[in-house]
PDB file of C-alpha atoms and ligand atoms in Angstrom:
ATOM      1  CA  MET W 237     -10.149 -13.175  -5.712  1.00  0.00           C
ATOM      2  CA  GLN W 238     -13.620 -11.660  -5.574  1.00  0.00           C
ATOM      3  CA  ILE W 239     -14.114  -8.437  -3.613  1.00  0.00           C
ATOM      4  CA  GLN W 240     -17.767  -9.335  -2.990  1.00  0.00           C
ATOM      5  CA  ASN W 241     -18.032 -10.898   0.481  1.00  0.00           C
ATOM      6  CA  SER W 242     -14.311 -10.480   1.151  1.00  0.00           C
ATOM      7  CA  VAL W 243     -13.057  -9.196   4.496  1.00  0.00           C
ATOM      8  CA  ALA W 244     -10.495  -6.514   3.780  1.00  0.00           C
ATOM      9  CA  VAL W 245      -7.862  -4.758   5.851  1.00  0.00           C
ATOM     10  CA  VAL W 246      -6.538  -1.456   4.471  1.00  0.00           C
ATOM     11  CA  THR W 247      -3.594   0.203   6.202  1.00  0.00           C
ATOM     12  CA  GLY W 248      -3.591   4.010   6.260  1.00  0.00           C
ATOM     13  CA  ALA W 249      -7.305   4.097   5.472  1.00  0.00           C
ATOM     14  CA  ASN W 250      -8.105   7.370   7.238  1.00  0.00           C
ATOM     15  CA  ARG W 251      -7.116   9.562   4.255  1.00  0.00           C
ATOM     16  CA  GLY W 252      -5.691   9.581   0.735  1.00  0.00           C
ATOM     17  CA  LEU W 253      -5.701   6.463  -1.425  1.00  0.00           C
ATOM     18  CA  GLY W 254      -6.424   4.194   1.560  1.00  0.00           C
ATOM     19  CA  ARG W 255      -9.689   5.953   2.347  1.00  0.00           C
ATOM     20  CA  VAL W 256     -10.769   5.731  -1.310  1.00  0.00           C
ATOM     21  CA  LEU W 257      -9.850   2.033  -1.448  1.00  0.00           C
ATOM     22  CA  ALA W 258     -11.902   1.371   1.689  1.00  0.00           C
ATOM     23  CA  ALA W 259     -14.904   3.224   0.207  1.00  0.00           C
ATOM     24  CA  GLN W 260     -14.709   1.304  -3.077  1.00  0.00           C
ATOM     25  CA  LEU W 261     -14.322  -2.027  -1.275  1.00  0.00           C
ATOM     26  CA  LEU W 262     -17.620  -1.312   0.489  1.00  0.00           C
ATOM     27  CA  GLU W 263     -19.244  -0.252  -2.806  1.00  0.00           C
ATOM     28  CA  ARG W 264     -18.127  -3.537  -4.385  1.00  0.00           C
ATOM     29  CA  GLY W 265     -19.762  -5.586  -1.667  1.00  0.00           C
ATOM     30  CA  ALA W 266     -16.948  -6.472   0.738  1.00  0.00           C
ATOM     31  CA  ALA W 267     -18.521  -8.080   3.786  1.00  0.00           C
ATOM     32  CA  LYS W 268     -16.305  -6.062   6.130  1.00  0.00           C
ATOM     33  CA  VAL W 269     -13.616  -3.436   5.666  1.00  0.00           C
ATOM     34  CA  TYR W 270     -11.178  -2.853   8.500  1.00  0.00           C
ATOM     35  CA  ALA W 271      -9.913   0.700   8.134  1.00  0.00           C
ATOM     36  CA  GLY W 272      -6.435   0.740   9.638  1.00  0.00           C
ATOM     37  CA  ALA W 273      -5.184   3.999  11.126  1.00  0.00           C
ATOM     38  CA  ARG W 274      -2.604   5.119  13.643  1.00  0.00           C
ATOM     39  CA  ASN W 275      -5.334   7.176  15.307  1.00  0.00           C
ATOM     40  CA  THR W 276      -8.790   5.676  14.802  1.00  0.00           C
ATOM     41  CA  ASP W 277     -10.413   9.028  15.697  1.00  0.00           C
ATOM     42  CA  THR W 278      -9.341  10.228  12.240  1.00  0.00           C
ATOM     43  CA  ILE W 279     -11.501   7.626  10.451  1.00  0.00           C
ATOM     44  CA  ASP W 280     -14.626   9.301   9.070  1.00  0.00           C
ATOM     45  CA  LEU W 281     -15.832   6.806   6.465  1.00  0.00           C
ATOM     46  CA  PRO W 282     -19.263   5.353   7.271  1.00  0.00           C
ATOM     47  CA  GLY W 283     -19.537   1.582   7.169  1.00  0.00           C
ATOM     48  CA  VAL W 284     -15.925   0.625   7.924  1.00  0.00           C
ATOM     49  CA  THR W 285     -14.643  -1.118  11.034  1.00  0.00           C
ATOM     50  CA  PRO W 286     -11.907   1.041  12.615  1.00  0.00           C
ATOM     51  CA  LEU W 287      -8.674  -0.831  13.343  1.00  0.00           C
ATOM     52  CA  GLN W 288      -5.819   0.718  15.314  1.00  0.00           C
ATOM     53  CA  LEU W 289      -2.731  -0.033  13.241  1.00  0.00           C
ATOM     54  CA  ASP W 290       0.633   1.709  13.235  1.00  0.00           C
ATOM     55  CA  VAL W 291       2.681  -0.309  10.778  1.00  0.00           C
ATOM     56  CA  THR W 292       5.939   0.616  12.548  1.00  0.00           C
ATOM     57  CA  ASP W 293       4.750  -0.630  15.949  1.00  0.00           C
ATOM     58  CA  PRO W 294       5.068  -4.434  16.347  1.00  0.00           C
ATOM     59  CA  ASP W 295       2.533  -4.561  19.216  1.00  0.00           C
ATOM     60  CA  SER W 296      -0.020  -2.620  17.188  1.00  0.00           C
ATOM     61  CA  VAL W 297       0.530  -4.904  14.178  1.00  0.00           C
ATOM     62  CA  ALA W 298       0.184  -8.075  16.295  1.00  0.00           C
ATOM     63  CA  ARG W 299      -3.012  -6.766  17.929  1.00  0.00           C
ATOM     64  CA  ALA W 300      -4.485  -5.818  14.551  1.00  0.00           C
ATOM     65  CA  ALA W 301      -3.859  -9.310  13.165  1.00  0.00           C
ATOM     66  CA  GLU W 302      -5.697 -10.754  16.168  1.00  0.00           C
ATOM     67  CA  VAL W 303      -8.645  -8.368  15.923  1.00  0.00           C
ATOM     68  CA  ALA W 304      -8.950  -8.783  12.138  1.00  0.00           C
ATOM     69  CA  GLY W 305      -8.625 -12.565  12.318  1.00  0.00           C
ATOM     70  CA  ASP W 306     -11.332 -12.980   9.658  1.00  0.00           C
ATOM     71  CA  ALA W 307      -9.388 -11.065   6.971  1.00  0.00           C
ATOM     72  CA  THR W 308      -9.158 -12.461   3.445  1.00  0.00           C
ATOM     73  CA  LEU W 309      -7.656  -9.406   1.708  1.00  0.00           C
ATOM     74  CA  LEU W 310      -4.765  -7.282   2.959  1.00  0.00           C
ATOM     75  CA  ILE W 311      -3.952  -3.936   1.343  1.00  0.00           C
ATOM     76  CA  ASN W 312      -0.595  -2.536   2.444  1.00  0.00           C
ATOM     77  CA  ASN W 313      -1.240   1.108   1.590  1.00  0.00           C
ATOM     78  CA  ALA W 314       0.189   3.195   4.462  1.00  0.00           C
ATOM     79  CA  GLY W 315       3.259   5.173   3.517  1.00  0.00           C
ATOM     80  CA  ILE W 316       5.263   8.348   3.975  1.00  0.00           C
ATOM     81  CA  PHE W 317       7.331  10.517   1.686  1.00  0.00           C
ATOM     82  CA  THR W 318      10.103  12.676   3.168  1.00  0.00           C
ATOM     83  CA  ALA W 319      12.062  13.723   0.027  1.00  0.00           C
ATOM     84  CA  THR W 320      15.271  12.530   1.690  1.00  0.00           C
ATOM     85  CA  SER W 321      18.453  12.150  -0.346  1.00  0.00           C
ATOM     86  CA  LEU W 322      20.379   8.999   0.557  1.00  0.00           C
ATOM     87  CA  LEU W 323      23.751  10.764   0.575  1.00  0.00           C
ATOM     88  CA  THR W 324      23.034  14.228   1.939  1.00  0.00           C
ATOM     89  CA  GLY W 325      19.677  13.880   3.731  1.00  0.00           C
ATOM     90  CA  GLU W 326      19.247  13.207   7.438  1.00  0.00           C
ATOM     91  CA  LEU W 327      19.996   9.528   8.090  1.00  0.00           C
ATOM     92  CA  SER W 328      17.004   9.496  10.445  1.00  0.00           C
ATOM     93  CA  GLY W 329      14.809  10.343   7.421  1.00  0.00           C
ATOM     94  CA  VAL W 330      16.227   7.368   5.529  1.00  0.00           C
ATOM     95  CA  HIS W 331      15.457   5.126   8.500  1.00  0.00           C
ATOM     96  CA  ARG W 332      11.893   6.499   8.771  1.00  0.00           C
ATOM     97  CA  GLU W 333      11.234   5.834   5.074  1.00  0.00           C
ATOM     98  CA  LEU W 334      12.527   2.265   5.333  1.00  0.00           C
ATOM     99  CA  GLU W 335      10.672   1.656   8.616  1.00  0.00           C
ATOM    100  CA  THR W 336       7.325   2.827   7.230  1.00  0.00           C
ATOM    101  CA  ASN W 337       7.510   1.939   3.537  1.00  0.00           C
ATOM    102  CA  PHE W 338       9.418  -1.359   3.712  1.00  0.00           C
ATOM    103  CA  PHE W 339       9.579  -2.840   7.230  1.00  0.00           C
ATOM    104  CA  GLY W 340       5.994  -1.664   7.849  1.00  0.00           C
ATOM    105  CA  PRO W 341       4.365  -3.652   5.026  1.00  0.00           C
ATOM    106  CA  LEU W 342       6.736  -6.557   5.722  1.00  0.00           C
ATOM    107  CA  SER W 343       5.729  -6.662   9.373  1.00  0.00           C
ATOM    108  CA  VAL W 344       2.006  -6.422   8.519  1.00  0.00           C
ATOM    109  CA  LEU W 345       2.341  -9.141   5.880  1.00  0.00           C
ATOM    110  CA  ARG W 346       4.160 -11.458   8.292  1.00  0.00           C
ATOM    111  CA  ALA W 347       1.453 -10.943  10.919  1.00  0.00           C
ATOM    112  CA  PHE W 348      -1.427 -11.480   8.467  1.00  0.00           C
ATOM    113  CA  THR W 349       0.021 -14.425   6.517  1.00  0.00           C
ATOM    114  CA  PRO W 350      -1.313 -17.025   9.001  1.00  0.00           C
ATOM    115  CA  VAL W 351      -4.655 -15.209   9.042  1.00  0.00           C
ATOM    116  CA  LEU W 352      -5.007 -15.330   5.252  1.00  0.00           C
ATOM    117  CA  GLU W 353      -3.864 -18.948   5.130  1.00  0.00           C
ATOM    118  CA  ARG W 354      -6.312 -19.933   7.857  1.00  0.00           C
ATOM    119  CA  ASN W 355      -9.112 -18.214   5.934  1.00  0.00           C
ATOM    120  CA  GLY W 356      -8.389 -20.129   2.755  1.00  0.00           C
ATOM    121  CA  GLY W 357      -5.877 -18.006   0.824  1.00  0.00           C
ATOM    122  CA  GLY W 358      -7.146 -14.659  -0.338  1.00  0.00           C
ATOM    123  CA  ALA W 359      -5.017 -11.807  -1.591  1.00  0.00           C
ATOM    124  CA  VAL W 360      -2.470  -9.142  -0.730  1.00  0.00           C
ATOM    125  CA  LEU W 361      -1.998  -5.833  -2.530  1.00  0.00           C
ATOM    126  CA  ASN W 362       1.137  -3.794  -1.849  1.00  0.00           C
ATOM    127  CA  VAL W 363       0.893  -0.140  -2.843  1.00  0.00           C
ATOM    128  CA  LEU W 364       4.228   0.637  -4.488  1.00  0.00           C
ATOM    129  CA  SER W 365       5.223   3.434  -6.862  1.00  0.00           C
ATOM    130  CA  VAL W 366       6.831   4.204 -10.189  1.00  0.00           C
ATOM    131  CA  LEU W 367       9.768   5.070  -7.914  1.00  0.00           C
ATOM    132  CA  SER W 368      10.241   1.337  -7.304  1.00  0.00           C
ATOM    133  CA  TRP W 369      11.916   1.488 -10.723  1.00  0.00           C
ATOM    134  CA  PHE W 370      12.964   5.109 -11.220  1.00  0.00           C
ATOM    135  CA  HIS W 371      15.344   6.542  -8.636  1.00  0.00           C
ATOM    136  CA  PRO W 372      15.891  10.325  -8.726  1.00  0.00           C
ATOM    137  CA  ALA W 373      18.602  11.483  -6.305  1.00  0.00           C
ATOM    138  CA  GLY W 374      16.330  13.745  -4.274  1.00  0.00           C
ATOM    139  CA  TYR W 375      13.899  10.906  -3.633  1.00  0.00           C
ATOM    140  CA  GLY W 376      16.569   8.282  -2.848  1.00  0.00           C
ATOM    141  CA  ALA W 377      15.236   7.095   0.492  1.00  0.00           C
ATOM    142  CA  TYR W 378      11.650   6.705  -0.762  1.00  0.00           C
ATOM    143  CA  SER W 379      12.861   4.978  -3.943  1.00  0.00           C
ATOM    144  CA  ALA W 380      15.046   2.554  -1.969  1.00  0.00           C
ATOM    145  CA  ALA W 381      12.107   1.655   0.257  1.00  0.00           C
ATOM    146  CA  LYS W 382       9.704   1.181  -2.668  1.00  0.00           C
ATOM    147  CA  ALA W 383      12.285  -0.834  -4.645  1.00  0.00           C
ATOM    148  CA  ALA W 384      12.741  -3.075  -1.603  1.00  0.00           C
ATOM    149  CA  SER W 385       8.970  -3.410  -1.303  1.00  0.00           C
ATOM    150  CA  TRP W 386       8.775  -4.413  -4.964  1.00  0.00           C
ATOM    151  CA  ALA W 387      11.257  -7.199  -4.191  1.00  0.00           C
ATOM    152  CA  LEU W 388       9.170  -8.088  -1.127  1.00  0.00           C
ATOM    153  CA  THR W 389       6.067  -8.263  -3.319  1.00  0.00           C
ATOM    154  CA  ASN W 390       7.741 -10.592  -5.825  1.00  0.00           C
ATOM    155  CA  ALA W 391       9.329 -12.846  -3.192  1.00  0.00           C
ATOM    156  CA  ALA W 392       6.105 -13.044  -1.187  1.00  0.00           C
ATOM    157  CA  ARG W 393       4.131 -13.936  -4.328  1.00  0.00           C
ATOM    158  CA  GLU W 394       6.354 -16.969  -4.863  1.00  0.00           C
ATOM    159  CA  GLU W 395       6.438 -17.927  -1.194  1.00  0.00           C
ATOM    160  CA  LEU W 396       2.668 -17.654  -0.690  1.00  0.00           C
ATOM    161  CA  ALA W 397       1.549 -19.246  -3.957  1.00  0.00           C
ATOM    162  CA  PRO W 398       1.425 -22.778  -2.502  1.00  0.00           C
ATOM    163  CA  ALA W 399      -0.993 -21.533   0.169  1.00  0.00           C
ATOM    164  CA  GLY W 400      -3.210 -19.985  -2.501  1.00  0.00           C
ATOM    165  CA  VAL W 401      -2.490 -16.393  -1.446  1.00  0.00           C
ATOM    166  CA  GLN W 402      -2.357 -14.046  -4.433  1.00  0.00           C
ATOM    167  CA  VAL W 403       0.123 -11.128  -4.165  1.00  0.00           C
ATOM    168  CA  SER W 404      -0.122  -8.026  -6.368  1.00  0.00           C
ATOM    169  CA  GLY W 405       1.823  -4.778  -6.583  1.00  0.00           C
ATOM    170  CA  LEU W 406       0.323  -1.415  -7.547  1.00  0.00           C
ATOM    171  CA  HIS W 407       2.580   1.113  -9.281  1.00  0.00           C
ATOM    172  CA  VAL W 408       1.563   4.718  -9.782  1.00  0.00           C
ATOM    173  CA  ALA W 409       3.354   8.051 -10.242  1.00  0.00           C
ATOM    174  CA  TYR W 410       1.490  11.049  -8.806  1.00  0.00           C
ATOM    175  CA  MET W 411      -1.946  10.907  -7.203  1.00  0.00           C
ATOM    176  CA  ASP W 412      -3.972  13.808  -5.905  1.00  0.00           C
ATOM    177  CA  THR W 413      -3.492  13.171  -2.172  1.00  0.00           C
ATOM    178  CA  ASP W 414      -1.765  14.993   0.698  1.00  0.00           C
ATOM    179  CA  MET W 415       1.475  13.172  -0.152  1.00  0.00           C
ATOM    180  CA  ALA W 416       1.684  14.892  -3.534  1.00  0.00           C
ATOM    181  CA  ALA W 417       0.339  18.267  -2.385  1.00  0.00           C
ATOM    182  CA  ASP W 418       3.323  20.116  -3.919  1.00  0.00           C
ATOM    183  CA  ILE W 419       2.916  18.561  -7.382  1.00  0.00           C
ATOM    184  CA  GLU W 420       1.156  20.501 -10.161  1.00  0.00           C
ATOM    185  CA  PRO W 421      -2.489  19.357 -10.561  1.00  0.00           C
ATOM    186  CA  GLU W 422      -2.072  18.331 -14.214  1.00  0.00           C
ATOM    187  CA  ARG W 423       0.596  15.761 -13.243  1.00  0.00           C
ATOM    188  CA  LYS W 424      -1.619  13.976 -10.700  1.00  0.00           C
ATOM    189  CA  ILE W 425      -4.360  11.437 -11.215  1.00  0.00           C
ATOM    190  CA  ASP W 426      -7.480  10.927  -9.172  1.00  0.00           C
ATOM    191  CA  PRO W 427      -6.959   8.320  -6.419  1.00  0.00           C
ATOM    192  CA  ALA W 428     -10.472   7.035  -7.213  1.00  0.00           C
ATOM    193  CA  VAL W 429      -9.252   6.001 -10.689  1.00  0.00           C
ATOM    194  CA  VAL W 430      -6.214   4.287  -9.139  1.00  0.00           C
ATOM    195  CA  ALA W 431      -8.314   2.497  -6.531  1.00  0.00           C
ATOM    196  CA  ALA W 432     -10.726   1.187  -9.188  1.00  0.00           C
ATOM    197  CA  LEU W 433      -7.830  -0.154 -11.276  1.00  0.00           C
ATOM    198  CA  ALA W 434      -6.274  -1.712  -8.166  1.00  0.00           C
ATOM    199  CA  LEU W 435      -9.470  -3.544  -7.220  1.00  0.00           C
ATOM    200  CA  ASP W 436     -10.009  -4.647 -10.849  1.00  0.00           C
ATOM    201  CA  GLY W 437      -6.426  -5.975 -10.786  1.00  0.00           C
ATOM    202  CA  ILE W 438      -6.996  -7.914  -7.578  1.00  0.00           C
ATOM    203  CA  GLU W 439     -10.150  -9.451  -9.048  1.00  0.00           C
ATOM    204  CA  ALA W 440      -8.266 -10.353 -12.250  1.00  0.00           C
ATOM    205  CA  GLY W 441      -5.388 -11.927 -10.298  1.00  0.00           C
ATOM    206  CA  ALA W 442      -2.853  -9.488 -11.790  1.00  0.00           C
ATOM    207  CA  ASN W 443       0.704  -9.663 -10.467  1.00  0.00           C
ATOM    208  CA  GLU W 444       1.356  -6.039 -11.291  1.00  0.00           C
ATOM    209  CA  ILE W 445      -1.088  -3.167 -11.702  1.00  0.00           C
ATOM    210  CA  LEU W 446       0.292  -0.168 -13.603  1.00  0.00           C
ATOM    211  CA  ALA W 447      -2.131   2.638 -12.877  1.00  0.00           C
ATOM    212  CA  ASP W 448      -0.893   5.435 -15.135  1.00  0.00           C
ATOM    213  CA  GLU W 449       0.999   6.237 -18.309  1.00  0.00           C
ATOM    214  CA  ILE W 450       4.191   7.235 -16.444  1.00  0.00           C
ATOM    215  CA  SER W 451       4.360   3.874 -14.648  1.00  0.00           C
ATOM    216  CA  ARG W 452       3.684   1.970 -17.885  1.00  0.00           C
ATOM    217  CA  THR W 453       6.382   3.952 -19.748  1.00  0.00           C
ATOM    218  CA  VAL W 454       9.007   3.548 -17.025  1.00  0.00           C
ATOM    219  CA  LYS W 455       8.309  -0.194 -16.669  1.00  0.00           C
ATOM    220  CA  ALA W 456       8.494  -0.680 -20.436  1.00  0.00           C
ATOM    221  CA  GLY W 457      11.815   1.183 -20.505  1.00  0.00           C
ATOM    222  CA  LEU W 458      13.514  -0.771 -17.723  1.00  0.00           C
ATOM    223  CA  ALA W 459      15.733  -2.773 -20.050  1.00  0.00           C
ATOM    224  CA  ALA W 460      17.139   0.487 -21.460  1.00  0.00           C
TER     225      ALA W 460
HETATM  226  N1  NAP U 293       0.380  10.348  -3.635  1.00  0.00           N
HETATM  227  C1  NAP U 293       1.193   9.910  -4.569  1.00  0.00           C
HETATM  228  O1  NAP U 293       1.513  10.634  -5.532  1.00  0.00           O
HETATM  229  C2  NAP U 293       1.702   8.501  -4.522  1.00  0.00           C
HETATM  230  C3  NAP U 293       2.364   7.997  -5.654  1.00  0.00           C
HETATM  231  C4  NAP U 293       2.830   6.687  -5.642  1.00  0.00           C
HETATM  232  C5  NAP U 293       2.615   5.890  -4.541  1.00  0.00           C
HETATM  233  N2  NAP U 293       1.973   6.400  -3.437  1.00  0.00           N
HETATM  234  C6  NAP U 293       1.788   5.500  -2.304  1.00  0.00           C
HETATM  235  O2  NAP U 293       0.402   5.414  -2.043  1.00  0.00           O
HETATM  236  C7  NAP U 293       0.189   5.048  -0.676  1.00  0.00           C
HETATM  237  C8  NAP U 293      -0.859   5.967  -0.069  1.00  0.00           C
HETATM  238  O3  NAP U 293      -0.333   7.278  -0.068  1.00  0.00           O
HETATM  239  P1  NAP U 293      -1.272   8.578  -0.186  1.00  0.00           P
HETATM  240  O4  NAP U 293      -0.913   9.230  -1.451  1.00  0.00           O
HETATM  241  O5  NAP U 293      -2.671   8.222   0.097  1.00  0.00           O
HETATM  242  O6  NAP U 293      -0.630   9.450   0.992  1.00  0.00           O
HETATM  243  P2  NAP U 293      -1.285  10.249   2.187  1.00  0.00           P
HETATM  244  O7  NAP U 293      -2.507  10.947   1.752  1.00  0.00           O
HETATM  245  O8  NAP U 293      -0.138  11.018   2.755  1.00  0.00           O
HETATM  246  O9  NAP U 293      -1.731   9.106   3.209  1.00  0.00           O
HETATM  247  C9  NAP U 293      -0.773   8.296   3.830  1.00  0.00           C
HETATM  248  C10 NAP U 293      -1.497   7.348   4.764  1.00  0.00           C
HETATM  249  O10 NAP U 293      -0.520   6.483   5.373  1.00  0.00           O
HETATM  250  C11 NAP U 293      -0.720   6.545   6.767  1.00  0.00           C
HETATM  251  N3  NAP U 293       0.489   6.242   7.530  1.00  0.00           N
HETATM  252  C12 NAP U 293       1.683   6.861   7.494  1.00  0.00           C
HETATM  253  N4  NAP U 293       2.535   6.298   8.370  1.00  0.00           N
HETATM  254  C13 NAP U 293       1.847   5.282   8.967  1.00  0.00           C
HETATM  255  C14 NAP U 293       2.161   4.327   9.960  1.00  0.00           C
HETATM  256  N5  NAP U 293       3.370   4.284  10.559  1.00  0.00           N
HETATM  257  N6  NAP U 293       1.223   3.414  10.300  1.00  0.00           N
HETATM  258  C15 NAP U 293       0.001   3.437   9.722  1.00  0.00           C
HETATM  259  N7  NAP U 293      -0.381   4.340   8.817  1.00  0.00           N
HETATM  260  C16 NAP U 293       0.545   5.256   8.438  1.00  0.00           C
HETATM  261  C17 NAP U 293      -1.230   7.948   7.043  1.00  0.00           C
HETATM  262  O11 NAP U 293      -1.811   8.010   8.323  1.00  0.00           O
HETATM  263  P3  NAP U 293      -1.766   9.362   9.244  1.00  0.00           P
HETATM  264  O12 NAP U 293      -2.980  10.149   8.872  1.00  0.00           O
HETATM  265  O13 NAP U 293      -1.763   8.847  10.638  1.00  0.00           O
HETATM  266  O14 NAP U 293      -0.485  10.100   8.906  1.00  0.00           O
HETATM  267  C18 NAP U 293      -2.226   8.072   5.903  1.00  0.00           C
HETATM  268  O15 NAP U 293      -3.411   7.394   6.194  1.00  0.00           O
HETATM  269  C19 NAP U 293       1.572   5.136  -0.013  1.00  0.00           C
HETATM  270  O16 NAP U 293       2.119   3.852   0.094  1.00  0.00           O
HETATM  271  C20 NAP U 293       2.375   5.973  -0.993  1.00  0.00           C
HETATM  272  O17 NAP U 293       3.763   5.735  -0.907  1.00  0.00           O
HETATM  273  C21 NAP U 293       1.518   7.673  -3.414  1.00  0.00           C
END
């Protein structure tokens, strides 16, 4: 999949990693970048095409897939982190994490699958986490959602292969965005570095993109 001349949709593109991905897609010559956001007034990146998209709202998702009917690359980036324990946290927090971080990307992928197929295949990138594989108690809800989205990524890859749609997953630990505002600076990496690796991975047809040392170490240690 070449970024040059692609038509990309990035969910949660108004800030954080999504905004950086949208900027780098433009720099690499994407023909159009739809910047998805719950509130399009919060999109401040020149050159993108604003796209109203709340991944938890089926009507918004359906409308976005109609508007962005020329898409060839879907990046499921939008996400939340609520630090909810599965056993002692508010159950509503668990539901919110699953709704946004699992059912959200699933719903967007289902809506955009016919679009990508109609446009000749293309690619999907799901933004996952090292917490797809590493499940600390305090982050149980987020981990469960990201683990489920890893399974979604793998199942979708197999299901969409016959249509020529490439499906990749991006795993990273801490990035310097609002989501990780409470994490010490030395433990976070620049989202621009992660975005560059992600786009390189899409262009290389990688199934899995491991963006930092923590993700590589945890993945390598899974069998233990
Ligand atoms: N930061 C990290 O350390 C880290 C590590 C591993 C993985 N990740 C993953 O990286 C991705 C991007 O996160 P980030 O670090 O850039 O976080 P961020 O700065 O908090 O940005 C999150 C983005 O998701 C959007 N969003 C949240 N709920 C949404 C919904 N229902 N519909 C549409 N958009 C929604 C937000 O939009 P609003 O402005 O409307 O809230 C915002 O644009 C997420 O999938 C996250 O889980 C982050």
